[in-house]
XYZ file of C-alpha atoms in Angstrom:
687
model
C 17.163 -33.516 -98.923
C 14.787 -35.726 -96.989
C 11.277 -34.912 -98.335
C 9.606 -36.403 -95.281
C 11.295 -34.061 -92.818
C 11.799 -30.398 -93.457
C 11.984 -27.110 -91.615
C 8.641 -25.308 -91.575
C 8.328 -21.830 -93.125
C 7.566 -20.341 -89.715
C 10.660 -21.889 -88.201
C 12.687 -20.769 -91.204
C 11.601 -17.154 -90.786
C 13.062 -17.254 -87.314
C 16.244 -19.013 -88.408
C 17.072 -17.097 -91.571
C 17.334 -13.513 -90.364
C 20.262 -12.788 -88.024
C 19.676 -11.278 -84.573
C 20.160 -7.542 -84.286
C 23.165 -7.732 -81.988
C 25.562 -10.329 -80.626
C 28.245 -9.738 -78.002
C 31.681 -10.044 -79.610
C 33.118 -11.959 -76.651
C 35.296 -14.383 -78.614
C 35.072 -16.872 -75.726
C 32.604 -19.619 -76.677
C 34.104 -22.898 -77.971
C 33.117 -23.607 -81.559
C 30.822 -26.531 -82.335
C 30.166 -28.365 -85.625
C 26.733 -26.814 -86.046
C 28.234 -23.327 -85.788
C 29.829 -24.016 -89.166
C 27.229 -26.264 -90.789
C 24.329 -23.945 -89.919
C 25.894 -20.648 -90.946
C 23.674 -18.321 -92.913
C 24.976 -18.341 -96.479
C 24.132 -16.111 -99.413
C 25.366 -16.207 -102.975
C 27.658 -18.757 -104.543
C 29.273 -21.356 -102.314
C 32.889 -20.385 -102.989
C 34.818 -17.139 -102.607
C 35.999 -16.984 -106.220
C 36.600 -13.602 -107.790
C 33.971 -14.134 -110.480
C 30.776 -16.138 -110.763
C 27.046 -15.841 -110.229
C 26.082 -12.572 -108.485
C 26.083 -12.662 -104.694
C 23.753 -9.660 -104.375
C 21.996 -7.219 -106.684
C 21.647 -3.490 -106.177
C 18.228 -1.818 -106.498
C 17.741 0.757 -109.267
C 17.885 3.622 -106.745
C 21.038 2.212 -105.119
C 19.444 2.158 -101.673
C 18.820 -1.579 -101.223
C 20.368 -4.941 -102.017
C 18.602 -8.240 -102.663
C 20.109 -11.581 -101.609
C 19.026 -15.222 -101.556
C 19.623 -16.618 -98.053
C 20.043 -20.271 -97.142
C 20.727 -21.993 -93.845
C 21.225 -25.687 -93.192
C 19.188 -27.434 -90.505
C 20.895 -30.566 -89.195
C 17.936 -31.904 -87.239
C 15.555 -31.972 -90.210
C 18.384 -32.625 -92.711
C 17.121 -29.760 -94.879
C 17.648 -26.101 -95.685
C 15.797 -22.936 -94.867
C 15.664 -20.713 -97.961
C 14.475 -17.159 -98.434
C 14.848 -13.859 -100.272
C 15.873 -10.828 -98.235
C 15.979 -7.084 -98.903
C 18.704 -5.109 -97.140
C 18.465 -1.345 -96.665
C 22.002 -0.154 -97.198
C 21.586 3.028 -95.136
C 20.704 0.931 -92.055
C 17.332 2.640 -91.690
C 15.532 -0.648 -91.158
C 16.351 -4.262 -90.441
C 16.778 -6.705 -93.320
C 13.378 -8.081 -94.387
C 12.382 -11.476 -95.739
C 10.021 -11.127 -98.680
C 9.818 -14.840 -99.426
C 10.542 -18.027 -97.469
C 10.398 -21.581 -98.748
C 11.449 -23.856 -101.565
C 13.858 -26.755 -101.914
C 17.649 -26.793 -102.037
C 18.890 -26.098 -105.563
C 22.186 -27.551 -106.693
C 24.359 -26.661 -109.651
C 24.654 -28.792 -112.777
C 27.435 -29.042 -115.349
C 27.875 -30.503 -118.819
C 31.024 -32.508 -119.438
C 32.508 -35.238 -121.621
C 29.426 -35.243 -123.844
C 27.105 -35.880 -120.877
C 24.600 -33.177 -119.859
C 23.426 -31.789 -116.550
C 25.608 -33.722 -114.155
C 24.656 -32.592 -110.647
C 27.576 -31.322 -108.559
C 26.009 -31.089 -105.095
C 27.113 -27.435 -104.758
C 24.440 -24.858 -104.024
C 23.072 -22.918 -106.974
C 23.511 -19.573 -105.284
C 22.582 -16.521 -107.332
C 20.892 -13.293 -106.318
C 17.424 -12.143 -107.417
C 17.087 -9.510 -110.153
C 15.208 -6.246 -109.620
C 12.298 -4.907 -111.616
C 13.173 -1.625 -113.397
C 10.981 0.337 -110.985
C 12.574 -1.278 -107.900
C 9.227 -2.475 -106.529
C 9.780 -6.224 -106.949
C 12.428 -8.876 -107.488
C 12.416 -12.032 -109.601
C 14.314 -15.204 -108.721
C 14.488 -18.965 -109.160
C 12.827 -21.193 -106.602
C 12.426 -24.979 -106.576
C 9.272 -26.712 -105.308
C 8.079 -30.296 -105.817
C 11.208 -31.077 -107.820
C 10.837 -28.319 -110.457
C 12.494 -24.888 -110.559
C 10.277 -21.947 -111.540
C 10.589 -18.163 -111.775
C 9.047 -16.417 -108.766
C 8.123 -12.806 -108.102
C 8.059 -11.014 -104.738
C 7.145 -7.405 -104.046
C 9.590 -5.631 -101.740
C 6.789 -4.565 -99.392
C 5.294 -8.066 -98.993
C 6.281 -11.162 -97.018
C 5.669 -13.985 -99.500
C 6.375 -14.426 -103.198
C 4.366 -16.224 -105.851
C 5.308 -18.360 -108.843
C 5.344 -16.529 -112.155
C 5.988 -19.522 -114.418
C 4.564 -23.032 -114.497
C 7.061 -24.919 -116.632
C 7.116 -28.697 -116.770
C 10.932 -28.545 -116.786
C 13.425 -26.511 -114.783
C 13.971 -22.804 -115.314
C 17.753 -22.465 -115.538
C 18.407 -18.733 -115.613
C 16.574 -15.422 -115.666
C 17.493 -11.978 -116.994
C 15.895 -8.844 -118.399
C 15.688 -8.327 -122.132
C 17.728 -5.522 -123.634
C 14.723 -3.174 -123.522
C 13.981 -4.078 -119.881
C 10.302 -4.941 -120.269
C 10.437 -8.717 -120.711
C 12.028 -11.478 -118.677
C 14.131 -13.953 -120.630
C 14.101 -17.401 -119.060
C 16.176 -20.367 -120.188
C 14.847 -23.918 -120.000
C 16.047 -27.181 -121.502
C 13.028 -29.212 -122.620
C 15.312 -31.341 -124.823
C 16.860 -32.752 -121.645
C 13.486 -33.942 -120.354
C 12.592 -35.357 -123.772
C 15.933 -37.147 -123.944
C 15.465 -38.587 -120.463
C 12.021 -39.881 -121.427
C 13.508 -41.531 -124.520
C 16.124 -43.241 -122.370
C 13.473 -44.541 -119.984
C 11.708 -46.036 -122.982
C 14.992 -47.512 -124.198
C 15.298 -49.329 -120.906
C 12.398 -51.580 -121.869
C 14.786 -53.360 -124.252
C 17.953 -52.782 -122.275
C 20.261 -49.785 -122.338
C 23.028 -49.829 -124.905
C 26.358 -49.263 -123.144
C 28.156 -46.450 -124.960
C 29.590 -42.942 -124.500
C 26.359 -41.731 -122.886
C 27.237 -43.570 -119.683
C 28.988 -42.272 -116.593
C 28.517 -45.356 -114.418
C 30.478 -44.133 -111.398
C 27.444 -42.051 -110.437
C 24.442 -43.442 -112.339
C 23.476 -46.907 -113.558
C 21.935 -45.763 -116.837
C 22.899 -43.536 -119.785
C 22.245 -39.824 -120.071
C 20.884 -38.001 -123.128
C 23.827 -37.068 -125.338
C 24.938 -33.516 -125.968
C 24.234 -31.122 -127.558
C 20.920 -30.349 -125.888
C 20.130 -26.712 -126.671
C 18.442 -24.356 -124.266
C 15.128 -22.770 -125.112
C 14.604 -19.089 -124.353
C 11.143 -17.869 -123.429
C 9.959 -14.283 -123.128
C 7.883 -13.925 -119.952
C 5.536 -11.045 -119.169
C 6.643 -9.964 -115.646
C 3.070 -9.066 -114.634
C 1.050 -11.997 -115.970
C 3.589 -14.755 -116.541
C 2.435 -15.121 -120.130
C 5.070 -17.090 -122.063
C 6.288 -16.805 -125.639
C 8.984 -19.145 -126.960
C 11.594 -17.244 -128.932
C 13.409 -18.257 -132.078
C 17.187 -18.372 -131.674
C 17.829 -15.177 -133.659
C 15.209 -13.233 -131.722
C 16.511 -14.497 -128.391
C 20.029 -13.504 -129.312
C 18.845 -10.016 -130.254
C 16.896 -9.551 -127.013
C 19.449 -11.059 -124.621
C 21.854 -8.114 -124.650
C 22.146 -4.562 -125.838
C 24.278 -4.331 -128.945
C 27.729 -3.015 -127.969
C 29.715 -2.355 -131.134
C 32.437 -0.799 -128.966
C 33.118 -4.100 -127.172
C 36.093 -5.961 -128.704
C 35.094 -9.362 -130.005
C 37.709 -11.130 -127.868
C 36.939 -9.150 -124.702
C 35.977 -11.027 -121.538
C 35.773 -8.476 -118.723
C 34.567 -5.172 -120.281
C 33.622 -1.717 -118.956
C 32.893 1.536 -120.762
C 32.479 5.094 -119.462
C 29.745 7.537 -120.460
C 32.238 9.245 -122.757
C 33.125 5.952 -124.487
C 36.467 5.227 -122.782
C 37.007 1.499 -122.497
C 38.794 -1.142 -120.446
C 38.765 -4.873 -121.097
C 40.644 -8.142 -120.668
C 41.729 -10.601 -123.348
C 43.169 -14.053 -123.025
C 46.937 -14.399 -123.455
C 47.777 -17.781 -124.995
C 45.831 -20.418 -126.862
C 44.218 -22.396 -124.066
C 40.627 -21.207 -123.483
C 40.533 -22.375 -119.866
C 43.779 -21.572 -118.117
C 45.584 -18.822 -120.044
C 46.208 -15.548 -118.150
C 44.299 -12.400 -119.104
C 45.819 -9.124 -120.310
C 44.177 -5.827 -119.259
C 43.703 -3.151 -121.929
C 42.721 0.474 -121.368
C 41.672 2.896 -124.082
C 41.182 6.640 -123.517
C 40.109 9.184 -126.167
C 40.469 6.504 -128.837
C 44.056 5.474 -128.071
C 45.221 2.443 -126.121
C 47.360 3.339 -123.126
C 50.537 1.650 -121.994
C 49.980 -0.019 -118.649
C 52.979 -1.774 -117.023
C 52.930 -5.569 -117.189
C 53.438 -5.757 -113.428
C 50.001 -4.162 -113.049
C 48.042 -5.025 -116.191
C 49.827 -8.159 -117.388
C 47.479 -10.605 -115.670
C 45.081 -11.021 -112.814
C 42.570 -8.179 -113.256
C 39.213 -9.483 -112.048
C 36.968 -6.404 -111.890
C 37.028 -2.869 -113.338
C 34.786 0.194 -113.505
C 34.959 3.861 -114.460
C 34.566 6.105 -111.441
C 34.042 8.940 -113.928
C 35.028 9.597 -117.543
C 38.710 9.892 -116.743
C 39.208 7.758 -113.588
C 39.394 3.985 -113.826
C 39.454 1.647 -110.802
C 40.252 -2.047 -110.965
C 40.962 -5.031 -108.737
C 43.744 -7.483 -109.451
C 45.353 -10.410 -107.646
C 43.920 -12.724 -105.028
C 45.572 -15.688 -106.775
C 48.195 -18.279 -105.912
C 50.941 -16.553 -107.894
C 50.588 -13.274 -105.979
C 50.331 -14.900 -102.573
C 46.590 -14.337 -102.319
C 46.907 -10.550 -102.040
C 44.106 -8.550 -103.682
C 44.888 -4.970 -104.730
C 42.779 -1.993 -105.796
C 44.315 0.406 -108.315
C 43.064 3.820 -109.364
C 44.133 5.461 -112.623
C 43.412 9.159 -113.082
C 44.278 9.219 -116.753
C 44.135 12.999 -117.124
C 47.081 13.244 -114.734
C 49.178 10.801 -116.768
C 51.494 8.205 -115.281
C 50.500 4.684 -114.277
C 47.712 3.241 -112.126
C 48.265 3.959 -108.424
C 47.905 1.316 -105.745
C 45.179 2.281 -103.256
C 45.261 -0.685 -100.883
C 46.060 -4.395 -100.626
C 44.292 -7.037 -98.574
C 44.312 -10.751 -97.810
C 40.531 -10.592 -97.458
C 38.355 -12.002 -100.223
C 36.439 -9.157 -101.868
C 33.725 -10.284 -104.286
C 31.235 -8.632 -106.614
C 32.560 -5.153 -105.911
C 30.786 -2.252 -107.591
C 31.121 1.551 -107.215
C 28.607 2.872 -104.716
C 28.520 6.612 -104.134
C 32.119 7.538 -103.243
C 32.792 4.012 -101.948
C 32.590 0.423 -103.161
C 29.910 -2.102 -102.287
C 31.353 -5.611 -101.885
C 30.749 -9.001 -100.378
C 33.713 -9.838 -98.163
C 35.127 -12.791 -96.258
C 38.229 -13.031 -94.107
C 39.957 -16.115 -92.748
C 38.061 -15.797 -89.439
C 34.873 -14.104 -90.641
C 32.048 -15.523 -92.800
C 30.563 -13.569 -95.675
C 29.208 -10.051 -95.114
C 27.995 -7.170 -97.255
C 30.221 -4.144 -96.693
C 31.038 -0.628 -97.816
C 34.737 -0.300 -98.715
C 36.692 2.948 -98.669
C 38.589 2.791 -102.002
C 41.429 4.932 -100.657
C 42.230 2.906 -97.541
C 40.550 -0.499 -97.877
C 38.683 -0.024 -94.594
C 35.248 -1.581 -94.686
C 32.039 -0.853 -92.832
C 29.587 -3.711 -92.337
C 26.156 -3.137 -93.866
C 24.800 -6.675 -93.407
C 26.276 -9.345 -91.142
C 24.525 -12.645 -91.774
C 26.232 -14.327 -88.806
C 26.804 -11.887 -85.911
C 26.882 -14.853 -83.503
C 30.251 -15.820 -84.957
C 31.902 -12.952 -83.062
C 31.203 -14.824 -79.814
C 33.290 -17.843 -80.837
C 36.834 -18.501 -79.725
C 39.023 -19.084 -82.768
C 42.721 -19.733 -83.177
C 45.147 -17.222 -84.661
C 45.644 -17.249 -88.443
C 48.856 -16.351 -90.268
C 49.333 -16.328 -94.030
C 52.519 -18.040 -95.185
C 53.892 -17.517 -98.685
C 56.249 -19.980 -100.382
C 57.332 -21.439 -103.728
C 57.403 -24.933 -105.200
C 60.317 -26.770 -106.815
C 59.833 -25.038 -110.179
C 59.505 -21.541 -108.712
C 55.723 -21.103 -108.706
C 54.487 -19.006 -105.794
C 51.523 -19.894 -103.668
C 50.451 -19.615 -100.024
C 48.752 -21.249 -97.092
C 46.944 -20.062 -93.990
C 48.388 -21.464 -90.763
C 45.759 -21.797 -88.027
C 46.847 -22.448 -84.442
C 44.797 -23.846 -81.567
C 43.044 -21.054 -79.621
C 44.864 -22.084 -76.433
C 48.309 -22.114 -78.082
C 51.125 -20.968 -75.823
C 54.637 -19.902 -76.752
C 56.957 -22.875 -77.117
C 54.202 -25.412 -77.866
C 54.414 -27.632 -80.931
C 51.235 -29.188 -82.303
C 50.359 -31.902 -84.786
C 49.519 -30.409 -88.185
C 46.777 -31.343 -90.665
C 46.867 -30.016 -94.239
C 43.466 -29.002 -95.621
C 43.173 -28.370 -99.388
C 43.004 -26.973 -102.018
C 41.601 -23.427 -102.101
C 42.391 -21.065 -99.233
C 40.459 -17.905 -100.023
C 38.028 -16.139 -97.757
C 36.504 -17.743 -94.687
C 38.326 -20.897 -93.542
C 35.439 -23.276 -93.141
C 36.368 -26.816 -94.147
C 38.473 -26.644 -97.297
C 37.186 -27.384 -100.785
C 34.027 -29.457 -100.297
C 33.774 -28.295 -96.660
C 34.614 -31.621 -94.981
C 37.640 -30.852 -92.777
C 36.537 -28.182 -90.287
C 39.611 -26.080 -89.761
C 38.658 -24.295 -86.558
C 37.238 -27.475 -85.024
C 40.518 -29.272 -85.668
C 42.395 -26.338 -84.119
C 40.155 -26.445 -81.078
C 41.243 -30.059 -80.529
C 44.886 -28.977 -80.303
C 45.786 -29.603 -83.960
C 47.377 -26.886 -86.082
C 46.030 -26.615 -89.631
C 47.630 -25.488 -92.868
C 44.915 -24.402 -95.304
C 46.823 -24.904 -98.560
C 46.215 -23.014 -101.802
C 47.263 -25.153 -104.743
C 49.571 -23.636 -107.333
C 48.307 -22.252 -110.636
C 48.492 -24.055 -113.949
C 51.834 -25.061 -115.388
C 53.028 -22.189 -117.601
C 53.746 -24.471 -120.551
C 50.043 -25.352 -120.807
C 49.152 -21.774 -121.790
C 50.424 -22.377 -125.315
C 48.352 -25.494 -125.877
C 45.322 -25.080 -128.079
C 42.895 -27.332 -126.216
C 42.362 -28.792 -122.752
C 43.446 -32.290 -123.832
C 46.817 -30.961 -124.984
C 47.230 -29.187 -121.652
C 46.342 -32.379 -119.814
C 48.981 -34.291 -121.753
C 51.552 -31.845 -120.374
C 50.188 -32.309 -116.861
C 50.014 -36.109 -116.987
C 53.467 -36.837 -118.387
C 55.348 -38.044 -115.343
C 52.500 -36.539 -113.264
C 54.267 -33.228 -113.739
C 51.423 -31.045 -112.455
C 50.803 -33.241 -109.418
C 54.514 -33.113 -108.547
C 54.481 -29.308 -108.805
C 51.452 -29.045 -106.508
C 52.888 -31.498 -104.009
C 56.272 -29.766 -103.884
C 54.421 -26.549 -103.034
C 52.481 -28.344 -100.314
C 55.694 -29.658 -98.787
C 57.179 -26.155 -98.923
C 54.138 -24.910 -97.006
C 54.470 -27.663 -94.405
C 58.148 -26.806 -93.982
C 57.282 -23.110 -93.626
C 54.821 -23.999 -90.858
C 57.398 -26.194 -89.138
C 59.880 -23.330 -89.428
C 57.592 -21.182 -87.268
C 58.421 -23.492 -84.366
C 54.775 -24.376 -83.663
C 54.433 -27.722 -85.477
C 55.638 -31.191 -84.525
C 57.283 -32.451 -87.745
C 56.692 -36.071 -86.738
C 52.897 -35.693 -86.419
C 51.611 -34.580 -89.831
C 48.244 -35.331 -91.392
C 46.823 -34.559 -94.823
C 43.299 -34.366 -96.221
C 41.602 -33.459 -99.465
C 38.648 -33.644 -101.786
C 38.644 -33.791 -105.603
C 41.970 -32.286 -106.759
C 43.024 -32.264 -103.098
C 42.255 -35.963 -102.815
C 44.531 -36.617 -105.817
C 47.325 -34.661 -104.120
C 46.760 -36.655 -100.913
C 46.906 -39.901 -102.880
C 50.158 -38.773 -104.510
C 51.568 -37.693 -101.133
C 50.973 -41.093 -99.513
C 52.857 -42.842 -102.302
C 55.713 -40.396 -102.816
C 56.432 -39.330 -99.241
C 56.669 -40.909 -95.810
C 56.073 -37.686 -93.870
C 52.372 -38.117 -93.111
C 51.036 -40.139 -90.196
C 47.341 -39.989 -91.113
C 45.214 -39.072 -94.126
C 41.591 -38.550 -95.092
C 39.986 -38.107 -98.510
C 36.482 -37.266 -99.692
C 36.669 -38.607 -103.253
C 38.627 -41.510 -104.640
C 40.768 -42.342 -106.626
C 43.001 -41.981 -109.673
C 43.455 -45.689 -110.388
C 43.554 -48.105 -113.354
C 39.899 -48.978 -112.687
C 38.900 -45.332 -113.150
C 39.156 -45.940 -116.918
C 36.064 -48.137 -116.861
C 34.294 -46.895 -113.739
C 33.770 -43.433 -115.293
C 32.532 -44.700 -118.627
C 33.709 -44.798 -122.265
C 33.795 -41.023 -122.799
C 36.199 -40.384 -119.923
C 38.199 -43.515 -120.758
C 38.878 -42.339 -124.305
C 39.764 -38.867 -123.059
C 42.170 -40.248 -120.458
C 43.850 -42.477 -123.029
C 44.396 -39.410 -125.222
C 46.140 -37.728 -122.275
C 48.648 -40.544 -121.960
C 47.069 -42.994 -119.525
C 48.082 -46.573 -120.400
C 45.516 -48.970 -121.823
C 44.185 -51.763 -119.671
C 46.136 -54.994 -120.008
C 49.152 -53.003 -121.158
C 52.427 -52.673 -119.291
C 51.420 -49.629 -117.246
C 53.225 -50.577 -114.045
C 55.780 -47.773 -114.260
C 53.076 -45.196 -114.954
C 50.842 -46.223 -112.049
C 53.606 -46.787 -109.498
C 53.811 -43.022 -108.894
C 50.058 -42.552 -108.348
C 48.012 -45.692 -107.688
C 47.146 -46.784 -104.153
C 46.312 -50.204 -105.573
C 49.747 -50.587 -107.149
C 51.399 -49.601 -103.857
C 49.049 -51.424 -101.481
C 51.671 -53.932 -100.202
C 53.734 -51.094 -98.703
C 50.988 -48.635 -97.674
C 50.885 -48.120 -93.917
C 49.540 -44.583 -93.454
C 46.025 -44.728 -91.909
C 43.533 -43.585 -94.561
C 39.911 -42.516 -93.998
C 37.686 -42.463 -97.100
C 34.286 -40.717 -96.952
C 32.660 -40.730 -100.389
C 29.239 -40.092 -101.947
C 27.259 -43.012 -103.306
C 27.564 -41.401 -106.734
C 31.349 -41.934 -106.681
C 32.077 -44.860 -104.362
C 32.746 -47.270 -107.230
C 36.005 -45.449 -107.921
C 37.173 -46.299 -104.386
C 36.452 -50.019 -104.508
C 39.676 -51.152 -106.194
C 42.116 -49.298 -103.890
C 40.027 -49.993 -100.775
C 39.961 -53.721 -101.524
C 43.698 -53.774 -102.288
C 44.579 -51.906 -99.083
C 42.411 -54.243 -97.018
C 44.014 -57.314 -98.563
C 47.427 -56.080 -97.456
C 46.115 -55.076 -94.005
C 46.738 -51.404 -94.487
C 44.841 -49.245 -91.949
C 41.925 -48.050 -94.099
C 38.289 -47.296 -93.300
C 35.539 -46.208 -95.709
C 32.048 -44.707 -95.442
C 29.535 -44.114 -98.251
C 26.892 -41.391 -98.047
C 23.555 -41.957 -99.833
C 21.929 -39.514 -102.241
C 25.020 -37.344 -102.528
C 27.027 -35.978 -105.436
C 30.638 -34.783 -105.698
C 30.015 -32.103 -103.047
C 27.974 -33.543 -100.195
C 25.014 -31.324 -99.337
C 22.903 -33.098 -96.695
C 23.325 -31.258 -93.369
C 23.084 -34.492 -91.383
C 25.824 -36.044 -93.513
C 28.017 -32.995 -93.127
C 27.741 -33.275 -89.341
C 28.776 -36.941 -89.425
C 31.659 -36.147 -91.806
C 32.907 -33.335 -89.572
C 32.757 -35.462 -86.439
C 34.459 -38.467 -88.017
C 37.220 -36.457 -89.691
C 38.112 -34.658 -86.465
C 37.987 -37.910 -84.478
C 40.191 -39.659 -87.064
C 42.993 -37.124 -86.807
C 42.686 -36.956 -83.009
C 43.012 -40.754 -82.871
C 46.092 -41.056 -85.064
C 47.925 -37.791 -84.271
C 47.006 -37.209 -80.622
C 46.333 -40.797 -79.501
C 43.028 -39.430 -78.208
C 39.560 -40.893 -78.618
C 36.307 -39.051 -79.206
C 33.585 -38.882 -76.584
C 30.873 -38.729 -79.275
C 28.596 -41.758 -78.633
C 28.009 -42.140 -82.396
C 31.717 -42.859 -82.846
C 32.112 -45.557 -80.189
C 32.044 -48.510 -82.595
C 34.327 -46.693 -85.006
C 36.933 -46.104 -82.317
C 36.899 -49.845 -81.588
C 37.441 -50.539 -85.282
C 40.274 -47.982 -85.512
C 42.025 -49.566 -82.538
C 41.933 -52.849 -84.438
C 43.437 -51.091 -87.470
C 46.253 -49.818 -85.273
C 47.024 -53.340 -84.060
C 46.054 -55.681 -86.901
C 46.216 -59.458 -86.308
C 49.361 -61.092 -87.621
């Protein structure tokens, strides 16, 4: 964020904690800042698994969360750690406020620590006595471990590393904190800076689409340090010692188990991967009772179990579903094994339940619905009814939102998926609206699609219906492939995967049209990342869309060199044609550049400066052939754009773009005046 302008801690204390009450009027029009400045906690998506959203205190009476809230005016974030009393006996309390926005990093294609732009959202961990929590906080460009007592109002740093702390957990004996760092990354970066004195060698260490220098090559091992939780005293551990301390030995855990739970009596339940591919194969659920594995029907245990726990020594509860192939429905099953029979369905829901854990006779979960941001709730396991324990955004109940209906449909090869159809809040019977497709995950609160750039409820407020589309799952034939490259070869041949996704998207559009509320001649499409690729494919292989917008760009011949040698060689192994080869037939189905002479669908491109090079070839080609295209580049951004000020501009421009092309309406935002003039020229280009 902008280091020269930031929200002050005092201001953040006021902004982070929600008000006690808010009238649920449902009448106020929604504004961009209502979405951008929501209070968030935990990971940025509503996936079934991932970093913990909250942690439960040892006595089960409190939960700890890490809160964040964007501030558009200062282009920064307010960050804090809050303790929530689950019995409602006192208001949530902030025990630390401050720090800098932390984003996630990922290793890939031999290149380490590529920043993603997504928030690194994970909950604090509790001390064994429940009197303090420990968490990661970033200040002055370095992430440290901090400690805050639950009865205080400000934390303090526990470590003073010269490089980032990456993760924190208790040792198996619960008396020492184990903290991961990666000093080899800093040493490698220093070596590369020194290399620059004689010029960088261009090789597989480069990913030039986002950085104009090489990165230290993998592997770069992590270092584990044992930290005294009282003094911060550090001791670097040898690998064998760290491995021994990181987890309690569990000889009862199968070596191939992923999800695993065991009762006090030693009864077990676990998932294993079905198929060879380590990334996309489905998981089989196994249950063992009194030393014998039970037979659970494939329809229940064959795939899709995401969480499980023993309610007691003979009663197992588990969640399954919430995926494309089951229409997004999540189901809780209970299995009283002493009674025999099969697991019994307790309830089903379209809501996104996350991080559920047994809590007294109920379940404690984070939950989102299509029209409701994340909350912490108590769930009745028999009925699925939930009771709110912490609502981070009570003001949202005052907003006027359009109706949401989940539509389920199948693609051309029979894969099931779904989409959420959102209508304008003033919709009346008999009206038909333009429709914009937003991609490519539709789970939980409908904010702005993957990447959060196409504000669904803001579009609806402008009189545009929205289909929030959930992409289909992996192609079944990829499950048998032994490595990701083999799976990608299946996907790339004839763009088979992209065709399957797009046929599902068209089925969703047709389902929406079939409701009688959509004008089939006024369709728009948008997307980021995988969704941008589907949009690109749609513009080339269909003439149904009247306007499009993408947030990353593009799968083109130039991508082979823009992304660097490592990606190039990988893509060639998947079946992409070499440069200077006869690849015309291959690219005709996918490349905007190859189809530029006939492209006439208005296309808005809003990309980060770390990726804009990939858009230069198609943008230039489209301009040369006078296709209606406009592009904006956002500085200091990664794949997911994080700056609050940028997100506001992206929201406003995306909404104005679809209003202009689908409703023939112009925005009254003064910041967009020059852009509207430019778009009018795109609509009537000189001959």
